[in-house]
Short mmCIF file of C-alpha atoms and ligand atoms in Angstrom, two decimals:
data_model
loop_
_atom_site.label_atom_id
_atom_site.label_comp_id
_atom_site.label_asym_id
_atom_site.label_seq_id
_atom_site.Cartn_x
_atom_site.Cartn_y
_atom_site.Cartn_z
CA MET A 21 -59.78 -2.77 167.04
CA GLU A 22 -59.64 -0.21 164.05
CA ILE A 23 -62.53 1.70 165.62
CA MET A 24 -60.53 1.93 168.81
CA LEU A 25 -57.48 2.93 166.83
CA THR A 26 -59.39 5.61 165.01
CA GLN A 27 -60.67 7.00 168.27
CA GLU A 28 -57.19 6.92 169.95
CA LEU A 29 -55.60 8.60 166.96
CA SER A 30 -58.26 11.16 166.82
CA LYS A 31 -57.57 12.15 170.50
CA ILE A 32 -53.86 12.67 169.54
CA TYR A 33 -54.70 14.64 166.38
CA LYS A 34 -57.18 16.94 168.28
CA LYS A 35 -54.04 18.34 170.11
CA VAL A 36 -52.71 19.74 166.81
CA PRO A 37 -53.89 23.36 166.64
CA GLU A 38 -55.91 24.63 163.76
CA GLY A 39 -54.19 26.43 160.92
CA GLN A 40 -54.75 28.11 157.61
CA CYS A 41 -53.13 27.54 154.32
CA SER A 42 -53.48 28.02 150.60
CA GLY A 43 -53.75 24.24 149.90
CA CYS A 44 -50.95 24.41 147.21
CA ALA A 45 -49.98 20.89 148.16
CA ARG A 46 -46.34 21.64 147.81
CA CYS A 47 -45.86 19.74 151.15
CA CYS A 48 -47.30 16.62 149.48
CA HIS A 49 -44.55 16.24 146.98
CA GLU A 50 -43.24 13.08 148.64
CA SER A 51 -44.63 10.27 150.83
CA VAL A 52 -44.37 10.88 154.62
CA GLY A 53 -43.75 8.82 157.62
CA ALA A 54 -46.47 7.10 159.65
CA SER A 55 -46.68 5.05 162.80
CA PHE A 56 -47.84 1.52 162.64
CA ALA A 57 -51.32 2.37 164.08
CA GLU A 58 -51.74 5.15 161.64
CA ALA A 59 -50.79 2.86 158.77
CA GLN A 60 -53.52 0.35 159.98
CA VAL A 61 -56.21 2.99 159.71
CA ILE A 62 -55.03 4.26 156.39
CA TYR A 63 -55.04 0.65 155.14
CA LYS A 64 -58.64 0.24 156.28
CA ASP A 65 -59.63 3.50 154.55
CA LEU A 66 -57.99 2.27 151.41
CA LYS A 67 -59.69 -1.07 151.57
CA ASN A 68 -63.07 0.57 151.88
CA MET A 69 -62.79 2.76 148.89
CA PRO A 70 -64.60 2.00 145.65
CA GLU A 71 -62.82 -0.63 143.74
CA LYS A 72 -61.65 1.39 140.83
CA LYS A 73 -60.16 4.19 143.04
CA ARG A 74 -58.54 1.64 145.41
CA GLU A 75 -56.93 -0.26 142.58
CA ALA A 76 -55.56 3.08 141.02
CA LEU A 77 -54.11 3.93 144.50
CA VAL A 78 -52.55 0.40 144.97
CA ASP A 79 -50.86 0.88 141.48
CA ALA A 80 -49.62 4.42 142.54
CA LEU A 81 -48.36 3.13 145.85
CA LEU A 82 -46.32 0.35 144.40
CA GLU A 83 -44.96 2.44 141.60
CA TYR A 84 -43.77 4.95 144.17
CA TYR A 85 -42.12 2.14 146.09
CA PHE A 86 -40.54 0.59 143.05
CA ASP A 87 -39.12 3.92 141.79
CA VAL A 88 -38.44 5.78 144.93
CA TYR A 89 -34.69 5.91 144.67
CA GLN A 90 -34.88 6.79 140.91
CA LEU A 91 -37.71 9.12 140.12
CA ARG A 92 -39.09 11.94 142.13
CA LYS A 93 -42.91 11.48 142.61
CA LYS A 94 -45.54 13.18 144.60
CA CYS A 95 -47.24 11.38 147.59
CA PRO A 96 -49.37 8.62 145.92
CA PHE A 97 -52.47 9.89 147.92
CA LEU A 98 -52.40 13.28 146.33
CA ASN A 99 -54.94 13.35 143.56
CA ARG A 100 -55.13 15.33 140.30
CA GLU A 101 -57.06 18.16 142.03
CA ASN A 102 -54.22 18.47 144.59
CA ARG A 103 -56.42 16.95 147.27
CA CYS A 104 -55.48 14.19 149.70
CA GLU A 105 -57.35 10.94 149.12
CA ILE A 106 -57.01 9.95 152.78
CA TYR A 107 -57.46 13.44 154.27
CA TYR A 108 -59.35 12.19 157.42
CA SER A 109 -56.82 9.54 158.20
CA ARG A 110 -53.70 11.35 156.99
CA PRO A 111 -50.86 10.91 159.54
CA LEU A 112 -49.51 13.26 162.23
CA ASN A 113 -46.61 14.28 160.09
CA CYS A 114 -48.95 15.79 157.45
CA ARG A 115 -51.03 17.48 160.26
CA ILE A 116 -48.14 19.16 161.93
CA TYR A 117 -46.06 20.12 158.88
CA GLY A 118 -47.04 23.84 159.14
CA HIS A 119 -46.58 23.98 162.85
CA TRP A 120 -42.81 23.56 162.92
CA ASN A 121 -40.50 26.50 163.71
CA LYS A 122 -38.06 27.17 160.80
CA LYS A 123 -34.88 26.30 162.62
CA ASP A 124 -36.09 22.91 163.92
CA TYR A 125 -37.64 22.25 160.52
CA ASN A 126 -34.25 22.91 158.66
CA ASP A 127 -32.19 21.04 161.27
CA ASN A 128 -34.57 18.06 160.64
CA LEU A 129 -34.06 18.35 156.89
CA ASN A 130 -30.28 18.25 157.42
CA ARG A 131 -30.64 15.14 159.66
CA LEU A 132 -32.69 13.48 156.90
CA ASP A 133 -30.22 14.52 154.21
CA ILE A 134 -27.32 12.86 156.20
CA GLN A 135 -29.46 9.77 156.75
CA ASN A 136 -30.40 9.48 153.07
CA ARG A 137 -26.88 9.79 151.93
CA GLU A 138 -25.81 7.07 154.30
CA ILE A 139 -28.57 4.79 153.04
CA ALA A 140 -27.45 5.50 149.37
CA GLN A 141 -23.84 4.57 150.41
CA ILE A 142 -25.07 1.28 151.95
CA LEU A 143 -27.10 0.38 148.87
CA SER A 144 -24.21 1.05 146.67
CA GLU A 145 -21.74 -1.02 148.75
CA GLU A 146 -24.12 -3.85 149.60
CA TYR A 147 -26.02 -4.23 146.28
CA GLY A 148 -24.10 -2.14 143.72
CA TYR A 149 -27.39 -0.09 143.47
CA LYS A 150 -27.06 3.58 142.35
CA VAL A 151 -29.49 5.94 144.03
CA LYS A 152 -30.18 8.94 141.68
CA GLY A 153 -29.28 12.39 142.56
CA ASN A 154 -32.79 13.65 142.11
CA TYR A 155 -33.75 11.51 145.18
CA LEU A 156 -30.88 12.66 147.19
CA ASP A 157 -31.08 16.43 146.35
CA PHE A 158 -34.75 16.76 146.81
CA SER A 159 -36.38 18.20 149.91
CA ILE A 160 -39.61 19.99 150.77
CA GLU A 161 -38.73 23.45 152.00
CA TYR A 162 -40.19 25.22 154.98
CA CYS A 163 -43.64 26.67 154.30
CA ASN A 164 -43.72 30.40 155.02
CA SER A 165 -47.32 30.92 154.07
CA PHE A 166 -48.94 28.64 156.57
CA LYS A 167 -50.75 30.52 159.32
CA GLY A 168 -51.10 28.79 162.71
CA LYS A 169 -49.50 28.27 166.10
CA ILE A 170 -45.98 26.97 166.01
CA LEU A 171 -45.42 23.96 168.30
CA SER A 172 -42.36 23.79 170.49
CA LYS A 173 -40.13 20.70 170.30
CA SER A 174 -41.54 19.36 173.48
CA GLU A 175 -45.09 19.84 172.19
CA ARG A 176 -44.25 17.91 169.06
CA ASN A 177 -42.47 15.27 170.98
CA GLU A 178 -45.52 14.76 173.23
CA LEU A 179 -47.59 14.02 170.04
CA TYR A 180 -45.01 11.63 168.66
CA ASP A 181 -44.67 9.87 172.19
CA ALA A 182 -48.41 9.36 172.14
CA LEU A 183 -48.07 7.59 168.82
CA ILE A 184 -45.22 5.42 170.21
CA VAL A 185 -47.35 4.44 173.27
CA LEU A 186 -50.36 3.56 171.07
CA ASP A 187 -48.18 1.39 168.79
CA SER A 188 -46.63 -0.39 171.83
CA LYS A 189 -50.04 -1.11 173.26
CA MET A 190 -51.03 -2.65 169.90
CA PHE A 191 -47.89 -4.67 169.69
CA VAL A 192 -48.58 -6.13 173.14
CA SER A 193 -52.33 -6.74 172.56
CA ARG A 194 -51.79 -8.45 169.14
CA GLY A 195 -48.55 -10.25 170.18
CA ILE A 196 -46.64 -8.49 167.35
CA LYS A 197 -42.92 -8.61 167.80
CA LEU A 198 -42.00 -5.21 166.31
CA ALA A 199 -40.30 -2.14 167.69
CA TYR A 200 -41.73 1.29 166.94
CA GLU A 201 -40.46 2.52 163.59
CA ASP A 202 -41.47 5.80 161.85
CA LYS A 203 -41.33 4.50 158.24
CA GLY A 204 -43.10 5.80 155.22
CA ILE A 205 -46.83 5.20 154.63
CA VAL A 206 -45.88 3.62 151.34
CA GLU A 207 -43.42 1.12 153.04
CA HIS A 208 -46.07 0.26 155.75
CA LEU A 209 -48.66 -0.56 153.00
CA VAL A 210 -46.29 -2.42 150.66
CA ASP A 211 -45.32 -4.44 153.75
CA LYS A 212 -48.94 -5.28 154.49
CA LEU A 213 -49.87 -6.14 150.83
CA LEU A 214 -46.74 -7.96 149.81
CA SER A 215 -43.49 -8.91 151.46
CA LYS A 216 -41.40 -5.62 151.55
CA GLU A 217 -38.16 -7.67 152.19
CA LYS A 218 -38.80 -9.74 148.97
CA ILE A 219 -39.66 -6.73 146.78
CA PHE A 220 -36.74 -4.84 148.18
CA GLU A 221 -34.41 -7.76 147.04
CA ILE A 222 -36.10 -7.80 143.60
CA LYS A 223 -35.64 -3.99 143.37
CA MET A 224 -31.98 -4.14 144.39
CA SER A 225 -31.19 -7.04 141.94
CA LYS A 226 -32.63 -4.90 139.04
CA LYS A 227 -35.15 -7.73 138.21
CA LEU A 228 -38.10 -5.38 138.32
CA SER A 229 -39.24 -5.66 134.69
CA SER A 230 -42.60 -4.27 133.59
CA ARG A 231 -43.97 -7.74 133.58
CA MET A 232 -42.86 -8.26 137.28
CA ARG A 233 -44.34 -4.81 138.21
CA LYS A 234 -47.72 -5.89 136.80
CA ARG A 235 -47.60 -9.17 138.49
CA LEU A 236 -46.89 -7.64 141.91
CA LYS A 237 -49.58 -5.05 141.46
CA ASN A 238 -52.10 -7.74 140.58
CA ILE A 239 -51.07 -9.70 143.75
CA ALA A 240 -51.56 -6.62 145.84
CA LYS A 241 -54.86 -5.77 144.33
CA LEU A 242 -56.14 -9.36 145.09
CA ARG A 243 -54.68 -9.32 148.64
CA ILE A 244 -56.31 -6.00 149.65
CA GLY A 245 -59.76 -7.71 149.00
CA VAL A 246 -58.96 -10.48 151.55
CA ILE A 247 -56.68 -9.18 154.31
S1 SF4 T 323 -48.98 23.92 154.43
FE1 SF4 T 323 -47.87 25.24 153.07
S2 SF4 T 323 -47.00 23.99 151.49
FE2 SF4 T 323 -48.57 22.76 152.54
S3 SF4 T 323 -50.49 23.07 151.37
FE3 SF4 T 323 -50.41 24.57 152.96
S4 SF4 T 323 -49.47 26.50 152.09
FE4 SF4 T 323 -48.96 24.68 150.75
S1 SF4 T 324 -50.98 11.68 152.94
FE1 SF4 T 324 -52.23 13.39 152.04
S2 SF4 T 324 -51.66 15.19 153.19
FE2 SF4 T 324 -50.05 13.63 153.59
S3 SF4 T 324 -48.49 13.99 152.05
FE3 SF4 T 324 -49.95 12.52 151.16
S4 SF4 T 324 -51.46 13.72 150.11
FE4 SF4 T 324 -50.35 15.07 151.49
#
């Protein structure tokens, strides 16, 4: 199934035009959204990495998830040399980042800003949880130095629609009762390795002690060996 998924995704990714950039990795300063199918392929890549590297990435993924509303962190897949550890399976969002036109990009940032502030309000009202300002006020600015074709809105939507269709086919063939959701790679992987709902509850109840963090990371490292 994953081989088929890799092939299907690669057909979609091939439609993204080539581009040139400095590789500064400023656009990797937060984790990005991915489709369900993309997350399955990334998970497979992670699973096949040498044990030491895989475990360090599982630690980084979970730390990102635990602290996302408190500390601003880079994408957990960005390594110390500013290189992507999952470059060949990175999701569409990473691939088309430089191909947005400035207006659409900034409109999208505004939409995300409103959405994040609404989420912060809900977390405050429902759980008494305070989302830090450094989460709410951060955004990755438009990149002016990328050189490549700008995709129109309909060209971008065509690519995203192809991801939705692929996810829908997977859900039907695997009997998965889920609707398409463009959630973060980190959330997808935490969901697969642990129960995201349970960790979310622990996070909101402020019971995430360093001992608890260590236990959850150990469970995730054991699970990735078997699922
Ligand atoms: S797309 Fe822009 S921000 Fe991202 S690595 Fe290239 S130059 Fe840097
Ligand atoms: S997955 Fe890779 S390319 Fe995408 S944001 Fe993370 S480090 Fe950057």
